[in-house]
Amino acid sequence: MLKYYVLVDLVPQEARIFKPGGDPSHTVALLDEEGNEQPLPLPRASPIVPPLSEGHMVYEIDMEEEEEFTCDSMQPSIPPAIKVYPDFEPYFPLPKDSGAWEAILDANDLPQIDHLAEMLSPNDMDSLRGVLAGNVKAFARDKYDLGFSTLVEHSIELIEGFKPHKEPLRRLNPEKQRQADEQVQSLLALGVIEPSRSPWGAGIVMAKKKDPTILRLCIDFRELNNQTILDSFPLPRIDDTVTRLGPAIFFTTIDVWNAFWQVGLLKADRPKAAFATREGLFQWTRMSFGLCNATATFQRLMTKVLQGIPQSEGDVVLCYVDDILIATTTIEQHLVK
């Protein structure tokens, strides 16, 4: 018998299995007598972590590692046949403050550093691995794994005499509409948007990414931005940043994943960031890309986060919006930074 963690999504009910010491690699769905998939009923057992705000609970169960297996620790009314799907990308991660989180961590959750072995001593490699392992919760497990900062909150201050802007639904071709609907549901599950009753309603644009078959949901906030009082918080000068690197020879770059979504949007200003889709009217609960002052707000956040770190020529921690650069002259200084 192997121990698994099952993440149960309450609406719609769906279960995902997390193997301790390995990647979240399986999901389960019940099969009825005709072989059709059925939602997994909520277990009677108490969850091992508190419910997530998005409507998830985590349960600890014992299962046989087989293509099909029974789950005696779940509700007796559950049919015995459960189908396992390998190589499943989890839709939502476990909460990082839960005991279950540590149980499923493995080396794949950390940045890969084996290529540095040619340049660093074995002791330095061990020290670097220790630094990474000690900060594993800082690294995103997947594209749905978001952090959240309370150091700043984004606000939208409007000019006098502003007029709420709304527009009719924009027509999308079938493929763009399909991807738009999927991304709206993902954003709802993440909790970064919520249903709205706002007088505002911006249109959406499906923008191409590097892979032209994958589109990004963007909000056309031009009318809102035209009525927003600008925030003049300064961005760092690139030439000054290069000068400060000086004699540094060790460099680490860090990209903040979905950076703007890690900043809350002031509750009173959320209706201003509403947008219309075929699924309905929604508004952002986190700071959205496309808001004219979002870059200034995030730079202000990072300035606060990095405030107090000792800086000298060739020994610096620099940030340009969501890109962080650590540069030092020695590996010892680097590990400290």
GROMACS .gro file of C-alpha atoms in nm:
model
  337
    1MET     CA    1   0.000   0.000   0.000
    2LEU     CA    2   0.123   0.347  -0.088
    3LYS     CA    3   0.013   0.669   0.073
    4TYR     CA    4  -0.134   0.937  -0.155
    5TYR     CA    5  -0.268   1.285  -0.106
    6VAL     CA    6  -0.592   1.355  -0.289
    7LEU     CA    7  -0.687   1.709  -0.377
    8VAL     CA    8  -1.065   1.730  -0.405
    9ASP     CA    9  -1.214   2.013  -0.605
   10LEU     CA   10  -1.559   2.075  -0.460
   11VAL     CA   11  -1.714   2.253  -0.759
   12PRO     CA   12  -1.695   2.068  -0.991
   13GLN     CA   13  -1.595   1.767  -0.782
   14GLU     CA   14  -1.278   1.618  -0.919
   15ALA     CA   15  -0.987   1.449  -0.745
   16ARG     CA   16  -0.616   1.469  -0.808
   17ILE     CA   17  -0.358   1.240  -0.646
   18PHE     CA   18  -0.024   1.363  -0.511
   19LYS     CA   19   0.243   1.097  -0.448
   20PRO     CA   20   0.472   1.178  -0.154
   21GLY     CA   21   0.825   1.242  -0.272
   22GLY     CA   22   0.715   1.282  -0.633
   23ASP     CA   23   0.542   1.511  -0.876
   24PRO     CA   24   0.162   1.541  -0.875
   25SER     CA   25   0.132   1.284  -1.152
   26HIS     CA   26  -0.211   1.125  -1.128
   27THR     CA   27  -0.573   1.225  -1.121
   28VAL     CA   28  -0.866   0.994  -1.056
   29ALA     CA   29  -1.221   0.977  -1.181
   30LEU     CA   30  -1.487   0.724  -1.087
   31LEU     CA   31  -1.621   0.489  -1.353
   32ASP     CA   32  -1.981   0.375  -1.348
   33GLU     CA   33  -2.101   0.031  -1.463
   34GLU     CA   34  -2.100   0.147  -1.825
   35GLY     CA   35  -1.749   0.287  -1.803
   36ASN     CA   36  -1.849   0.653  -1.794
   37GLU     CA   37  -1.658   0.890  -1.568
   38GLN     CA   38  -1.844   1.020  -1.262
   39PRO     CA   39  -1.755   1.296  -1.013
   40LEU     CA   40  -1.576   1.177  -0.700
   41PRO     CA   41  -1.798   1.220  -0.390
   42LEU     CA   42  -1.649   1.403  -0.095
   43PRO     CA   43  -1.483   1.157   0.148
   44ARG     CA   44  -1.608   1.119   0.504
   45ALA     CA   45  -1.253   1.145   0.638
   46SER     CA   46  -1.136   1.477   0.779
   47PRO     CA   47  -0.910   1.678   0.548
   48ILE     CA   48  -0.543   1.697   0.644
   49VAL     CA   49  -0.524   2.066   0.554
   50PRO     CA   50  -0.779   2.349   0.577
   51PRO     CA   51  -1.004   2.408   0.276
   52LEU     CA   52  -0.865   2.642   0.014
   53SER     CA   53  -1.061   2.958  -0.058
   54GLU     CA   54  -1.113   2.837  -0.415
   55GLY     CA   55  -1.309   2.535  -0.288
   56HIS     CA   56  -1.049   2.262  -0.255
   57MET     CA   57  -0.977   2.013   0.023
   58VAL     CA   58  -0.689   1.769   0.066
   59TYR     CA   59  -0.732   1.415   0.201
   60GLU     CA   60  -0.477   1.152   0.291
   61ILE     CA   61  -0.558   0.799   0.175
   62ASP     CA   62  -0.383   0.466   0.111
   63MET     CA   63  -0.409   0.313  -0.235
   64GLU     CA   64  -0.258   0.034  -0.440
   65GLU     CA   65  -0.031   0.158  -0.719
   66GLU     CA   66  -0.222  -0.002  -1.006
   67GLU     CA   67  -0.405   0.108  -1.319
   68GLU     CA   68  -0.731   0.041  -1.137
   69PHE     CA   69  -0.766   0.006  -0.761
   70THR     CA   70  -1.014   0.031  -0.478
   71CYS     CA   71  -1.020   0.300  -0.213
   72ASP     CA   72  -1.160   0.157   0.112
   73SER     CA   73  -1.082   0.473   0.309
   74MET     CA   74  -1.331   0.678   0.104
   75GLN     CA   75  -1.708   0.669   0.136
   76PRO     CA   76  -1.852   0.316   0.128
   77SER     CA   77  -2.097   0.427  -0.141
   78ILE     CA   78  -1.816   0.500  -0.384
   79PRO     CA   79  -1.793   0.241  -0.661
   80PRO     CA   80  -1.470   0.041  -0.640
   81ALA     CA   81  -1.334   0.110  -0.988
   82ILE     CA   82  -1.114   0.419  -1.002
   83LYS     CA   83  -0.918   0.505  -1.316
   84VAL     CA   84  -0.568   0.655  -1.291
   85TYR     CA   85  -0.436   0.900  -1.548
   86PRO     CA   86  -0.055   0.941  -1.549
   87ASP     CA   87   0.136   1.260  -1.636
   88PHE     CA   88  -0.143   1.491  -1.521
   89GLU     CA   89  -0.061   1.858  -1.469
   90PRO     CA   90  -0.236   1.969  -1.147
   91TYR     CA   91  -0.498   2.236  -1.194
   92PHE     CA   92  -0.433   2.390  -0.854
   93PRO     CA   93  -0.144   2.338  -0.610
   94LEU     CA   94  -0.156   2.236  -0.247
   95PRO     CA   95  -0.144   2.525  -0.001
   96LYS     CA   96   0.217   2.599   0.088
   97ASP     CA   97   0.149   2.625   0.460
   98SER     CA   98   0.023   2.267   0.484
   99GLY     CA   99   0.208   1.962   0.607
  100ALA     CA  100   0.115   1.784   0.286
  101TRP     CA  101   0.323   2.030   0.086
  102GLU     CA  102   0.656   1.909   0.230
  103ALA     CA  103   0.549   1.549   0.179
  104ILE     CA  104   0.529   1.581  -0.200
  105LEU     CA  105   0.836   1.794  -0.265
  106ASP     CA  106   1.124   1.654  -0.467
  107ALA     CA  107   1.426   1.778  -0.656
  108ASN     CA  108   1.217   1.869  -0.959
  109ASP     CA  109   1.063   2.156  -0.761
  110LEU     CA  110   1.400   2.332  -0.739
  111PRO     CA  111   1.606   2.512  -1.007
  112GLN     CA  112   1.849   2.278  -1.180
  113ILE     CA  113   2.211   2.362  -1.095
  114ASP     CA  114   2.404   2.053  -1.207
  115HIS     CA  115   2.563   2.250  -1.490
  116LEU     CA  116   2.742   2.465  -1.230
  117ALA     CA  117   2.945   2.170  -1.102
  118GLU     CA  118   3.226   2.251  -1.348
  119MET     CA  119   3.268   2.598  -1.196
  120LEU     CA  120   3.198   2.544  -0.826
  121SER     CA  121   3.360   2.320  -0.567
  122PRO     CA  122   3.163   2.027  -0.419
  123ASN     CA  123   3.127   2.220  -0.091
  124ASP     CA  124   2.993   2.526  -0.274
  125MET     CA  125   2.750   2.306  -0.468
  126ASP     CA  126   2.622   2.155  -0.144
  127SER     CA  127   2.584   2.503   0.008
  128LEU     CA  128   2.391   2.622  -0.297
  129ARG     CA  129   2.160   2.321  -0.286
  130GLY     CA  130   2.099   2.394   0.081
  131VAL     CA  131   2.005   2.755   0.007
  132LEU     CA  132   1.759   2.645  -0.263
  133ALA     CA  133   1.608   2.368  -0.051
  134GLY     CA  134   1.564   2.609   0.239
  135ASN     CA  135   1.363   2.844   0.015
  136VAL     CA  136   1.169   2.587  -0.187
  137LYS     CA  137   0.836   2.758  -0.117
  138ALA     CA  138   0.957   3.064  -0.310
  139PHE     CA  139   0.958   2.868  -0.637
  140ALA     CA  140   0.639   2.822  -0.837
  141ARG     CA  141   0.546   2.456  -0.875
  142ASP     CA  142   0.336   2.519  -1.185
  143LYS     CA  143   0.167   2.799  -1.377
  144TYR     CA  144  -0.119   2.812  -1.126
  145ASP     CA  145   0.104   2.855  -0.821
  146LEU     CA  146   0.076   3.222  -0.719
  147GLY     CA  147   0.219   3.406  -0.424
  148PHE     CA  148   0.056   3.708  -0.262
  149SER     CA  149   0.208   4.019  -0.103
  150THR     CA  150   0.042   4.251   0.148
  151LEU     CA  151   0.319   4.514   0.136
  152VAL     CA  152   0.134   4.715  -0.127
  153GLU     CA  153  -0.215   4.721  -0.276
  154HIS     CA  154  -0.293   4.859  -0.618
  155SER     CA  155  -0.545   5.142  -0.644
  156ILE     CA  156  -0.707   5.312  -0.942
  157GLU     CA  157  -0.753   5.686  -0.883
  158LEU     CA  158  -0.961   5.856  -1.151
  159ILE     CA  159  -0.971   6.214  -1.278
  160GLU     CA  160  -1.261   6.445  -1.195
  161GLY     CA  161  -1.563   6.402  -1.418
  162PHE     CA  162  -1.474   6.047  -1.523
  163LYS     CA  163  -1.735   5.844  -1.708
  164PRO     CA  164  -1.757   5.465  -1.671
  165HIS     CA  165  -1.680   5.296  -2.000
  166LYS     CA  166  -1.848   4.982  -2.123
  167GLU     CA  167  -1.864   4.820  -2.461
  168PRO     CA  168  -2.055   4.532  -2.623
  169LEU     CA  169  -1.904   4.187  -2.651
  170ARG     CA  170  -1.632   4.160  -2.910
  171ARG     CA  171  -1.677   3.886  -3.166
  172LEU     CA  172  -1.415   3.609  -3.158
  173ASN     CA  173  -1.359   3.320  -3.393
  174PRO     CA  174  -1.435   2.974  -3.251
  175GLU     CA  175  -1.076   2.892  -3.149
  176LYS     CA  176  -1.019   3.228  -2.980
  177GLN     CA  177  -1.354   3.194  -2.804
  178ARG     CA  178  -1.266   2.847  -2.679
  179GLN     CA  179  -0.934   2.963  -2.534
  180ALA     CA  180  -1.096   3.275  -2.386
  181ASP     CA  181  -1.359   3.065  -2.207
  182GLU     CA  182  -1.094   2.827  -2.071
  183GLN     CA  183  -0.875   3.110  -1.942
  184VAL     CA  184  -1.168   3.283  -1.774
  185GLN     CA  185  -1.247   2.962  -1.587
  186SER     CA  186  -0.882   2.926  -1.487
  187LEU     CA  187  -0.872   3.284  -1.356
  188LEU     CA  188  -1.188   3.221  -1.156
  189ALA     CA  189  -1.040   2.906  -1.006
  190LEU     CA  190  -0.727   3.097  -0.910
  191GLY     CA  191  -0.936   3.366  -0.744
  192VAL     CA  192  -0.773   3.651  -0.938
  193ILE     CA  193  -1.109   3.750  -1.091
  194GLU     CA  194  -1.465   3.736  -0.963
  195PRO     CA  195  -1.817   3.793  -1.101
  196SER     CA  196  -1.906   4.162  -1.126
  197ARG     CA  197  -2.206   4.398  -1.137
  198SER     CA  198  -1.995   4.698  -1.239
  199PRO     CA  199  -2.101   4.984  -1.469
  200TRP     CA  200  -1.757   4.945  -1.629
  201GLY     CA  201  -1.692   4.676  -1.890
  202ALA     CA  202  -1.375   4.664  -2.099
  203GLY     CA  203  -1.338   4.439  -2.402
  204ILE     CA  204  -1.103   4.145  -2.431
  205VAL     CA  205  -0.833   4.072  -2.688
  206MET     CA  206  -0.677   3.731  -2.754
  207ALA     CA  207  -0.311   3.806  -2.824
  208LYS     CA  208  -0.067   3.564  -2.985
  209LYS     CA  209   0.225   3.428  -2.783
  210LYS     CA  210   0.552   3.285  -2.916
  211ASP     CA  211   0.359   2.971  -2.999
  212PRO     CA  212   0.090   3.108  -3.235
  213THR     CA  213  -0.149   2.829  -3.138
  214ILE     CA  214  -0.155   2.953  -2.776
  215LEU     CA  215  -0.333   3.282  -2.709
  216ARG     CA  216  -0.321   3.512  -2.408
  217LEU     CA  217  -0.636   3.673  -2.269
  218CYS     CA  218  -0.573   4.051  -2.255
  219ILE     CA  219  -0.803   4.328  -2.138
  220ASP     CA  220  -0.836   4.649  -2.339
  221PHE     CA  221  -0.809   4.903  -2.055
  222ARG     CA  222  -0.737   5.203  -2.279
  223GLU     CA  223  -1.053   5.393  -2.185
  224LEU     CA  224  -0.994   5.331  -1.814
  225ASN     CA  225  -0.628   5.428  -1.843
  226ASN     CA  226  -0.719   5.752  -2.018
  227GLN     CA  227  -0.918   5.854  -1.708
  228THR     CA  228  -0.662   5.733  -1.451
  229ILE     CA  229  -0.429   5.966  -1.260
  230LEU     CA  230  -0.076   5.848  -1.339
  231ASP     CA  231   0.165   5.719  -1.076
  232SER     CA  232   0.516   5.854  -1.144
  233PHE     CA  233   0.711   5.608  -0.930
  234PRO     CA  234   1.049   5.584  -1.111
  235LEU     CA  235   1.191   5.278  -1.282
  236PRO     CA  236   1.566   5.207  -1.250
  237ARG     CA  237   1.798   5.336  -1.522
  238ILE     CA  238   1.948   5.052  -1.724
  239ASP     CA  239   2.281   5.232  -1.772
  240ASP     CA  240   2.310   5.294  -1.398
  241THR     CA  241   2.229   4.928  -1.332
  242VAL     CA  242   2.507   4.811  -1.565
  243THR     CA  243   2.756   5.047  -1.398
  244ARG     CA  244   2.674   4.910  -1.052
  245LEU     CA  245   2.764   4.556  -1.159
  246GLY     CA  246   3.131   4.658  -1.159
  247PRO     CA  247   3.364   4.360  -1.099
  248ALA     CA  248   3.087   4.107  -1.031
  249ILE     CA  249   3.147   3.761  -1.177
  250PHE     CA  250   2.867   3.555  -1.019
  251PHE     CA  251   2.513   3.623  -1.143
  252THR     CA  252   2.167   3.487  -1.065
  253THR     CA  253   1.852   3.606  -1.239
  254ILE     CA  254   1.506   3.556  -1.088
  255ASP     CA  255   1.178   3.614  -1.268
  256VAL     CA  256   0.868   3.675  -1.055
  257TRP     CA  257   0.601   3.443  -1.193
  258ASN     CA  258   0.279   3.622  -1.298
  259ALA     CA  259   0.413   3.912  -1.096
  260PHE     CA  260   0.119   4.151  -1.112
  261TRP     CA  261  -0.126   3.882  -0.997
  262GLN     CA  262   0.063   3.863  -0.668
  263VAL     CA  263  -0.055   4.215  -0.576
  264GLY     CA  264  -0.406   4.276  -0.448
  265LEU     CA  265  -0.642   4.528  -0.607
  266LEU     CA  266  -0.812   4.766  -0.366
  267LYS     CA  267  -1.165   4.633  -0.310
  268ALA     CA  268  -1.332   4.967  -0.382
  269ASP     CA  269  -1.150   4.988  -0.718
  270ARG     CA  270  -1.224   4.637  -0.841
  271PRO     CA  271  -1.540   4.738  -1.034
  272LYS     CA  272  -1.328   4.978  -1.242
  273ALA     CA  273  -1.129   4.681  -1.369
  274ALA     CA  274  -1.433   4.492  -1.499
  275PHE     CA  275  -1.434   4.322  -1.838
  276ALA     CA  276  -1.699   4.150  -2.046
  277THR     CA  277  -1.681   3.802  -2.199
  278ARG     CA  278  -1.930   3.551  -2.331
  279GLU     CA  279  -1.915   3.392  -1.985
  280GLY     CA  280  -2.038   3.714  -1.822
  281LEU     CA  281  -1.901   4.027  -1.653
  282PHE     CA  282  -1.597   3.985  -1.428
  283GLN     CA  283  -1.364   4.209  -1.231
  284TRP     CA  284  -1.008   4.163  -1.107
  285THR     CA  285  -0.929   4.094  -0.743
  286ARG     CA  286  -0.555   4.112  -0.817
  287MET     CA  287  -0.364   4.374  -1.014
  288SER     CA  288  -0.419   4.309  -1.383
  289PHE     CA  289  -0.173   4.340  -1.665
  290GLY     CA  290  -0.270   4.635  -1.885
  291LEU     CA  291  -0.350   4.884  -1.606
  292CYS     CA  292  -0.142   5.196  -1.667
  293ASN     CA  293  -0.001   5.220  -1.312
  294ALA     CA  294   0.058   4.849  -1.259
  295THR     CA  295   0.429   4.869  -1.345
  296ALA     CA  296   0.482   5.155  -1.099
  297THR     CA  297   0.299   4.967  -0.823
  298PHE     CA  298   0.507   4.653  -0.871
  299GLN     CA  299   0.834   4.848  -0.882
  300ARG     CA  300   0.731   5.015  -0.554
  301LEU     CA  301   0.667   4.670  -0.405
  302MET     CA  302   1.005   4.534  -0.510
  303THR     CA  303   1.180   4.845  -0.379
  304LYS     CA  304   1.023   4.775  -0.039
  305VAL     CA  305   1.110   4.404  -0.054
  306LEU     CA  306   1.478   4.469  -0.132
  307GLN     CA  307   1.511   4.767   0.099
  308GLY     CA  308   1.782   4.722   0.361
  309ILE     CA  309   1.996   4.474   0.166
  310PRO     CA  310   2.359   4.598   0.179
  311GLN     CA  311   2.471   4.714  -0.166
  312SER     CA  312   2.817   4.799  -0.299
  313GLU     CA  313   2.981   4.803  -0.641
  314GLY     CA  314   2.996   4.447  -0.768
  315ASP     CA  315   2.789   4.318  -0.475
  316VAL     CA  316   2.427   4.408  -0.550
  317VAL     CA  317   2.068   4.286  -0.568
  318LEU     CA  318   1.894   4.483  -0.842
  319CYS     CA  319   1.540   4.475  -0.972
  320TYR     CA  320   1.367   4.605  -1.283
  321VAL     CA  321   0.994   4.548  -1.227
  322ASP     CA  322   0.963   4.166  -1.204
  323ASP     CA  323   1.321   4.077  -1.303
  324ILE     CA  324   1.572   4.043  -1.018
  325LEU     CA  325   1.949   4.025  -1.062
  326ILE     CA  326   2.189   3.911  -0.792
  327ALA     CA  327   2.552   3.994  -0.874
  328THR     CA  328   2.857   3.938  -0.651
  329THR     CA  329   3.233   3.903  -0.677
  330THR     CA  330   3.254   3.584  -0.468
  331ILE     CA  331   3.042   3.272  -0.430
  332GLU     CA  332   3.032   3.328  -0.054
  333GLN     CA  333   2.871   3.669  -0.100
  334HIS     CA  334   2.634   3.515  -0.353
  335LEU     CA  335   2.507   3.252  -0.112
  336VAL     CA  336   2.441   3.522   0.147
  337LYS     CA  337   2.249   3.740  -0.099
   0.00000   0.00000   0.00000
